[in-house]
XYZ file of C-alpha atoms in Angstrom:
411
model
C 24.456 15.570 -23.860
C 22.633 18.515 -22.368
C 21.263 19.228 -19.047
C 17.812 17.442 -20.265
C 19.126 14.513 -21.504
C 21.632 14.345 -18.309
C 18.568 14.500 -15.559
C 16.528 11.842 -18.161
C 18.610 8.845 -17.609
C 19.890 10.149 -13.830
C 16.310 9.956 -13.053
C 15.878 6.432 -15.241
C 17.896 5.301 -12.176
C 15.939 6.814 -9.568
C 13.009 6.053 -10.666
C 14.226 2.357 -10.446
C 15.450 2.457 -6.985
C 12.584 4.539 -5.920
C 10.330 1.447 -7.664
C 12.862 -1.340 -6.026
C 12.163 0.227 -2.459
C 8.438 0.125 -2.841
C 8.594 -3.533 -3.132
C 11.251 -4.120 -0.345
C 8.689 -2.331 1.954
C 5.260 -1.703 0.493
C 5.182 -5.845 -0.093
C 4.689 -6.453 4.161
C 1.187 -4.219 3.436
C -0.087 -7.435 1.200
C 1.843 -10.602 2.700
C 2.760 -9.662 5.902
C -0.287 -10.991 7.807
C -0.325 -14.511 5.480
C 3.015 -14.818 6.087
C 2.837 -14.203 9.861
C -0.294 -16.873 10.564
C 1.753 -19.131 8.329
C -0.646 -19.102 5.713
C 2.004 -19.614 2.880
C 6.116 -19.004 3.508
C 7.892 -15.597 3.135
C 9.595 -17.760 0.153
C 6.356 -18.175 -1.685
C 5.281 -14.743 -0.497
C 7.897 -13.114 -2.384
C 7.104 -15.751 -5.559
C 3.616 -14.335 -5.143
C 3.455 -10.726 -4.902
C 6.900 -10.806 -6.631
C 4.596 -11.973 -10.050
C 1.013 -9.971 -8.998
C 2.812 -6.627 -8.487
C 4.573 -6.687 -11.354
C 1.084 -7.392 -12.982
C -0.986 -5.190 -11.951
C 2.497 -2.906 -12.356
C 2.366 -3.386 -16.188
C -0.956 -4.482 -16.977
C -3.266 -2.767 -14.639
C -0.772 0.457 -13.754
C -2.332 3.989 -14.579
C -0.956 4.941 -18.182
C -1.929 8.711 -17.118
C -0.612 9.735 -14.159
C -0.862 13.658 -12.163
C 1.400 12.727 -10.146
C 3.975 15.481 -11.055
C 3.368 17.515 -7.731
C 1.170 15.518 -5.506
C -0.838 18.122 -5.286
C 1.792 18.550 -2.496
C 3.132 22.171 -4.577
C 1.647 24.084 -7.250
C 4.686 23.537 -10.318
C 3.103 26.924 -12.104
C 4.451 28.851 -9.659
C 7.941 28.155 -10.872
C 9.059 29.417 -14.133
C 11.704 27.445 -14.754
C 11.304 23.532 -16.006
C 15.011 22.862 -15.482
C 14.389 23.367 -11.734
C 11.310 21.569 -11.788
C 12.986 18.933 -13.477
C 16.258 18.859 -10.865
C 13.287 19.383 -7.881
C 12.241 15.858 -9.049
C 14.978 14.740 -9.632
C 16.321 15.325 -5.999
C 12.721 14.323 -4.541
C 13.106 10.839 -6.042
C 16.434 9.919 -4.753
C 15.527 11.584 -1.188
C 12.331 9.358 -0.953
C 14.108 5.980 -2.063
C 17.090 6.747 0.264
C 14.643 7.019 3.118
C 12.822 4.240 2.236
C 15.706 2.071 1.510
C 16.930 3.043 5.309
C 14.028 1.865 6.551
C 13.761 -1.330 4.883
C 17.411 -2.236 6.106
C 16.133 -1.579 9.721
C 13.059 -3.736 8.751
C 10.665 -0.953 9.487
C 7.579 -0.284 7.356
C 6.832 3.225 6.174
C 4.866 5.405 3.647
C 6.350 5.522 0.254
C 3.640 8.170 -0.452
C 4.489 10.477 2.510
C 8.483 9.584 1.820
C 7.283 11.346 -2.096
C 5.155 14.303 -0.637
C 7.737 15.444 1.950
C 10.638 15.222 -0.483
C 8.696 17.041 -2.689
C 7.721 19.671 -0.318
C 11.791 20.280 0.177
C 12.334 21.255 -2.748
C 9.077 23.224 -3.327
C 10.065 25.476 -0.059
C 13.642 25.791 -1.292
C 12.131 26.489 -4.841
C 9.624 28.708 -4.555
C 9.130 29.491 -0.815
C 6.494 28.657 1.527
C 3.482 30.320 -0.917
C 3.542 27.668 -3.195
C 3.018 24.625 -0.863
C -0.170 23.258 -0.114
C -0.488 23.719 3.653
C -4.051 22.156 4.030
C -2.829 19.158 1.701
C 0.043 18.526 4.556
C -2.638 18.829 7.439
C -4.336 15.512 5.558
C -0.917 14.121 5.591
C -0.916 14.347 9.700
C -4.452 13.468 9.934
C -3.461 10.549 7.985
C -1.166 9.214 10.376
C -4.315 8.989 13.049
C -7.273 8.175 10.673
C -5.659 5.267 8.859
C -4.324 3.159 11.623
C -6.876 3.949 14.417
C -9.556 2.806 11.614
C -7.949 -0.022 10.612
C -7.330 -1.132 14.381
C -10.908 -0.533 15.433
C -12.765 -2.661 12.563
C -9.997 -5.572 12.163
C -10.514 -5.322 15.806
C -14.254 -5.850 15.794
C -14.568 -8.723 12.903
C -11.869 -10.854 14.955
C -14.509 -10.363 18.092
C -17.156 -11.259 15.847
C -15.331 -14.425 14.990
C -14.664 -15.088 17.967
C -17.771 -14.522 19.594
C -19.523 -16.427 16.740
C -17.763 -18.810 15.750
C -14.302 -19.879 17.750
C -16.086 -19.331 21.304
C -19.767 -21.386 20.132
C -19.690 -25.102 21.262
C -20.325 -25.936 17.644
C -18.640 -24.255 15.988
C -17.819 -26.563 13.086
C -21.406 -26.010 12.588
C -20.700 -22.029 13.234
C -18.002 -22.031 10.624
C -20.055 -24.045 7.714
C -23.027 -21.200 8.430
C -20.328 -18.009 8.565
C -17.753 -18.637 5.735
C -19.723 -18.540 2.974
C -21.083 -15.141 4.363
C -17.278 -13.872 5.039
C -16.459 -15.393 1.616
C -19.194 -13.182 -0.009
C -18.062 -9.833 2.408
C -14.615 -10.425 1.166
C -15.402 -10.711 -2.885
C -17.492 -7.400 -2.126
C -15.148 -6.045 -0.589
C -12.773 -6.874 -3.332
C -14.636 -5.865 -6.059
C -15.323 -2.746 -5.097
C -11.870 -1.818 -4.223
C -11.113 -2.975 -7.821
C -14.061 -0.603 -9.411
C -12.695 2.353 -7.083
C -8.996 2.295 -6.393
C -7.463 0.918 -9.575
C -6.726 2.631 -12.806
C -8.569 -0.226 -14.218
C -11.804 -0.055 -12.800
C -11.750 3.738 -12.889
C -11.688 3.554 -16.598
C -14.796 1.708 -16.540
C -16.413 4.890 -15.526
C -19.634 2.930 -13.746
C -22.277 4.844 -12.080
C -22.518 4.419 -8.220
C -25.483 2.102 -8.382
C -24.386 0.024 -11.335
C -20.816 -0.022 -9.368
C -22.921 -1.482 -6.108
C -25.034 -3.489 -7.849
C -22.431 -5.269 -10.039
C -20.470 -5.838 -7.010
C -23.208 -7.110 -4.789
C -23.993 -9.305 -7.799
C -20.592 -11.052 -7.188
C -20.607 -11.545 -3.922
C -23.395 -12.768 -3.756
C -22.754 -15.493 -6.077
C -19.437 -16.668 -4.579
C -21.649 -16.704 -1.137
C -24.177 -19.229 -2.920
C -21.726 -21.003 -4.387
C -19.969 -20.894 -0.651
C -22.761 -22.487 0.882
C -23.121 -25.602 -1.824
C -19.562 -26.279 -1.326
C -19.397 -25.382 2.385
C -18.719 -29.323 3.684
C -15.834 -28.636 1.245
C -14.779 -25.142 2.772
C -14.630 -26.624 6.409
C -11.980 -29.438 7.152
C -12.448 -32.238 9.061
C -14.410 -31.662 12.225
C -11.581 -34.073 13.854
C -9.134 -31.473 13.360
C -11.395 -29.363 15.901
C -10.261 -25.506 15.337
C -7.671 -26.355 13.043
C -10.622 -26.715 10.683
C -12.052 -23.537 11.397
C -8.621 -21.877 10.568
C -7.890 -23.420 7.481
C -10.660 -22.158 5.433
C -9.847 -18.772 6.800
C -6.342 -19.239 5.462
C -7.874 -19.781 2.018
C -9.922 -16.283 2.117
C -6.531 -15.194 3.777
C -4.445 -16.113 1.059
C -6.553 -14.431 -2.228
C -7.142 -11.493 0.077
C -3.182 -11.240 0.095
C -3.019 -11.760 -3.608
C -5.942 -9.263 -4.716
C -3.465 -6.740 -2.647
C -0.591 -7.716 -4.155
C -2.327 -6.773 -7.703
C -4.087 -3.732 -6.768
C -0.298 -2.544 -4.966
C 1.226 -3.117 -7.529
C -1.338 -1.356 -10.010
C -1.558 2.113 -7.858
C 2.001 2.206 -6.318
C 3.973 1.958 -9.249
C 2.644 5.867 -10.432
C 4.390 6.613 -7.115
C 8.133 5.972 -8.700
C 7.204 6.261 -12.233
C 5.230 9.308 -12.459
C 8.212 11.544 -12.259
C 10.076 9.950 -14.442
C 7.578 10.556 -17.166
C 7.259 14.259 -15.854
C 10.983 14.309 -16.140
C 11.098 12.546 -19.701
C 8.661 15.451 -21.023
C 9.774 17.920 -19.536
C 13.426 16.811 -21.394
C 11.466 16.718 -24.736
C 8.780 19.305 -24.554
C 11.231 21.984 -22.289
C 7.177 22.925 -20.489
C 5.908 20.527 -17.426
C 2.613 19.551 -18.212
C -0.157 18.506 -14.947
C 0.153 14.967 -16.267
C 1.940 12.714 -18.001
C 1.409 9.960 -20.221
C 3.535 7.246 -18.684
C 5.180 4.990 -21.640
C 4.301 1.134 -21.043
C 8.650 0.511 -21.057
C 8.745 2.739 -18.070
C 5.647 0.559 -16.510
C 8.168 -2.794 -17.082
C 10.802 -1.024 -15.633
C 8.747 0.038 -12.307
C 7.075 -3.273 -12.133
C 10.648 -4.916 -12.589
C 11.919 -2.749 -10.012
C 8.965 -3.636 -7.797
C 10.120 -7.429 -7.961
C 13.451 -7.370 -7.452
C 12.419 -5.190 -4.058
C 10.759 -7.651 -2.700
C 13.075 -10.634 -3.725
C 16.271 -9.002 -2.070
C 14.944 -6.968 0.690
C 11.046 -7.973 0.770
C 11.060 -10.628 3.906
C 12.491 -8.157 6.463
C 9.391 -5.133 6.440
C 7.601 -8.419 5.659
C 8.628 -10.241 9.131
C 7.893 -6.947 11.155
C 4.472 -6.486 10.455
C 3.524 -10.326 10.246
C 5.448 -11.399 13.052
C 7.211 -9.035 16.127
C 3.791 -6.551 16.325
C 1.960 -10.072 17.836
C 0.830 -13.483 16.871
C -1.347 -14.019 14.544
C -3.301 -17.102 13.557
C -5.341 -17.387 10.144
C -8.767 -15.949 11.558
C -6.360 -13.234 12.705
C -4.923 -12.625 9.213
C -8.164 -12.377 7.893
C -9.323 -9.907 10.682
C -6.334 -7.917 9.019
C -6.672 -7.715 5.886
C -10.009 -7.238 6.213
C -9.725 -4.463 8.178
C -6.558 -2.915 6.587
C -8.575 -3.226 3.017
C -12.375 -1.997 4.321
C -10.189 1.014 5.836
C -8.511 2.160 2.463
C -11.273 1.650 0.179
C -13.933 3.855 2.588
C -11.929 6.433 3.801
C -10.037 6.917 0.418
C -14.055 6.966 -1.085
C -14.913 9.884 1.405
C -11.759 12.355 0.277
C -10.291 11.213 3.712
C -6.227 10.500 3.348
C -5.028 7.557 4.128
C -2.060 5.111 4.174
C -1.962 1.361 3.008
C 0.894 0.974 5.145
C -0.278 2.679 8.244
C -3.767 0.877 7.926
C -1.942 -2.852 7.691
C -0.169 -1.996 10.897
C -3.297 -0.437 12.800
C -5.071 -3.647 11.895
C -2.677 -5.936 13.200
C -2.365 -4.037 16.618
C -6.159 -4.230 16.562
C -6.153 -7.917 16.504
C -3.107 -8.018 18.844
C -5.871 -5.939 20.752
C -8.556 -8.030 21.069
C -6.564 -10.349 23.289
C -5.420 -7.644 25.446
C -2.246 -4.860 25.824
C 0.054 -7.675 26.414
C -0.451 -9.318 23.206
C 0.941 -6.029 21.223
C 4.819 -5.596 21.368
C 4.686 -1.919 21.923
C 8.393 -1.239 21.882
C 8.555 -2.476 18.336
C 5.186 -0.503 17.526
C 6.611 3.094 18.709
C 9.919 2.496 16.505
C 7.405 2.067 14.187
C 5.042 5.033 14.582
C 8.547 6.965 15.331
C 9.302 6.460 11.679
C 6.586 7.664 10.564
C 6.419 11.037 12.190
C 10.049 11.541 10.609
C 9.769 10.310 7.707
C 7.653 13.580 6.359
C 10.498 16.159 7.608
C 13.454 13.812 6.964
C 12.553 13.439 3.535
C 12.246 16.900 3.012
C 15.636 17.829 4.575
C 16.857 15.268 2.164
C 15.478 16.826 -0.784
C 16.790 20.142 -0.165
C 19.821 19.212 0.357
C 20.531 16.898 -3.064
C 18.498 19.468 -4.837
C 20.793 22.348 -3.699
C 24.030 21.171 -4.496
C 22.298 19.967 -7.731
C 20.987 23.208 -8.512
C 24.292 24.706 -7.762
C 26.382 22.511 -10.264
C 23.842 22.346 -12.769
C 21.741 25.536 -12.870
C-alpha cells in the first residue's frame, strides 16, 4: 500500500467522524427550538432529523462539490498533491476533534468555521501566509456579528408581532384564525425559496429570478388559501384559551424543523465529504482538481455518519440551544426558526457570510429578548460566543500540528 492508498482509507475514517460530529452538533440548528417549546421530544427529534438528514444527505446532497479549499487557500500554489492530500487529511481530523469537544461540553459551534480554520493551518504551514485568503477570513469574523445579530433582530420582531397581534388582542382566537393562514403562507415561501436557493437540488433547476419568485409565491399562496378554508381546523378549541393559539404554531413549528433537517442534511454533508473525494482523486489521478465529483457510497457514508451523530451525542447541543439560552413556548419556536431561516437564506443571497448555527442561537436570544435581559441566560450565552471566537484559531493550531508530524513521517 502506498502513501495514496494509506491517506484514502485514513481519511475514509475522518471523513466519517468529521460527518458523525456534524450531526451530534449541527442537529440543535433544526430541532433545538421544537424540542425546547416541547413541540415533539428530543427522542422523536433524533427519529426525525436522524431520517431527513440522512435524506437530503443521500438524495438531495451536492454530487459536485468545490469544496477542496474553501476558498479558504488557493491549492495551486502548492506543487505537491501528497501535501495537499496530508493538508486535508490533518484539516479533517482537526475540525471533527474540535467539534467533537464541543459537543461533549454540549456547546454548539460552526462545523464550517471548525473546516476553514483547520484548513487555513495547514495552508500557512504549507505554503506561508501568500496563499491564504485574508479577505475570505475577514467574512469569517464578520460572520460571527452578521448572522446572530440578524437572526436576533427579526425572530425578535415576528414574536412582537405575535404578540402584539395576536397573544395581547382580547380575541385573539379570532386573531389567530385571521393570522395563521398568513404565517402558514410566509413560512411555505419562505421554505420554498430556501429550497430553490440553498440546496444542490434546487440549484440544478437553474430558474430565473422571476420564475424562482413567482413559483414560490405561487405556493404560498396556495397553502395560505387552503389555510384559511381549513382555519376552524388550524385553531383548537377556543376553551383551551392560548393553548389554542400555541398549538397550531407548534404544527408550522414542527415542518419548519423538518424542512431544516432536509436542507442540513443536503448542504452540510459536502462539509465532511468533500475532502474525502478531493483525497480519493487526488490518490487516483496524483493532480487535485477545483472539484470533485463526490461518489453516491461516500454520500451513504456521510449521511450514515450524520445519523449516528445525532443518535449518540445529538440531545446534548440539542438541550443547549432549546432549553438553558431561555424558555421558549411554540409561538417562540416559530419566532426562531423563522428568524434563524429568513437570516440564512437573505444574507447567504446577498454574498454576505453567514452561519446556520450562529443564526439559530441569535434567534433564540432574540426571543429570550423580547421579554427582557432577564429572560436570556447570559452566562451560558458567552461560553457560547467564547467558543466561537476559538474555534477559528484552535482549529488551525490543530491542523498544524497533526499535519506536521504527518508530513514528517510521511513526506
Amino acid at each position: 500500500m502506498d502513501i495514496y492508498d494509506l491517506f484514502f482509507y485514513m481519511s475514509l475514517f475522518a471523513g466519517f467522524m468529521m460527518a458523525f460530529n456534524l450531526g451530534a452538533n449541527d442537529v440543535a440548528n433544526s430541532m433545538a427550538s421544537a424540542v425546547g417549546a416541547k413541540a415533539i421530544t428530543i427522542r422523536q427529534a433524533v427519529f426525525i432529523a436522524g431520517t431527513l438528514n440522512f435524506a437530503g444527505a443521500v438524495f438531495l446532497g451536492s454530487h459536485v462539490t468545490a469544496t477542496v479549499s474553501k476558498g479558504i487557500i488557493n491549492p495551486a500554489a502548492i506543487a505537491d498533491p501528497k501535501i495537499i492530500m496530508v493538508g486535508m487529511f490533518s484539516a479533517l481530523l482537526a475540525a471533527g476533534v474540535w467539534v467533537l469537544i464541543s459537543t461533549l461540553t454540549a456547546l454548539p459551534v460552526s462545523s464550517t468555521h471548525s473546516i476553514v480554520g483547520a484548513i487555513l493551518g495547514f495552508g500557512l504551514v504549507a505554503g506561508g501566509p501568500d496563499v491564504v485568503n485574508w479577505l475570505k477570513m475577514v467574512g469569517i469574523v464578520m460572520s460571527w456579528i452578521i448572522s446572530p445579530f440578524f437572526a436576533a433582530t427579526i425572530a425578535f420582531l415576528i414574536f412582537t408581532h405575535i404578540r402584539k397581534t395576536i397573544l395581547f388582542k382580547k380575541d385573539f382566537i379570532h386573531q389567530a384564525k385571521k393570522w395563521a393562514p398568513i404565517w402558514m403562507g410566509l413560512t411555505v415561501l419562505l421554505i420554498s425559496l430556501s429550497f430553490l436557493y440553498k440546496t444542490p437540488v434546487g440549484k440544478s433547476l437553474e430558474l430565473p429570478f422571476f420564475g424562482s419568485l413567482a413559483l414560490a409565491f405561487a405556493i404560498a399562496g396556495a397553502v395560505w388559501f387552503a389555510g384559511r378554508l381549513a382555519v376552524n381546523k388550524l385553531v383548537g378549541d377556543p376553551e383551551e384559551g392560548a393553548e389554542a393559539v400555541e398549538s397550531t404554531f407548534r404544527k408550522l413549528q414542527v415542518g419548519t424543523s423538518c424542512y431544516v433537517a432536509l436542507s442540513q442534511g443536503a448542504n452540510d454533508v459536502a462539509n465532511a465529504i468533500g475532502p474525502v473525494a478531493a483525497i480519493y482523486l487526488i490518490s487516483k489521478e496524483h493532480v487535485l482538481l477545483a472539484k470533485a465529483d463526490v461518489p453516491l457510497s461516500l454520500l451513504v457514508m456521510g449521511g450514515l455518519g450524520i445519523a449516528i451523530g445525532i443518535s449518540l451525542l445529538g440531545h446534548k447541543v440539542m438541550s443547549t440551544v432549546g432549553e438553558k439560552i431561555t424558555v421558549l413556548t411554540n409561538t417562540r419556536g416559530f419566532a426562531v426558526d423563522f428568524g434563524a431561516a429568513t437570516t440564512v437564506l437573505t444574507a447567504s443571497n446577498m454574498g454576505l457570510p453567514v452561519s446556520s448555527t450562529h443564526a439559530a442561537v441569535g434567534a433564540v436570544v432574540g426571543v429570550g429578548l423580547a421579554r427582557g435581559f432577564s429572560a436570556v441566560n447570559f452566562k451560558i450565552l458567552g461560553r457560547i460566543v467564547l467558543y466561537w471566537v476559538l474555534t477559528v484559531p484552535i482549529a488551525a493550531f490543530t491542523s498544524i500540528i497533526i499535519f506536521s508530524l504527518l508530513k514528517w513521517a510521511f513526506i
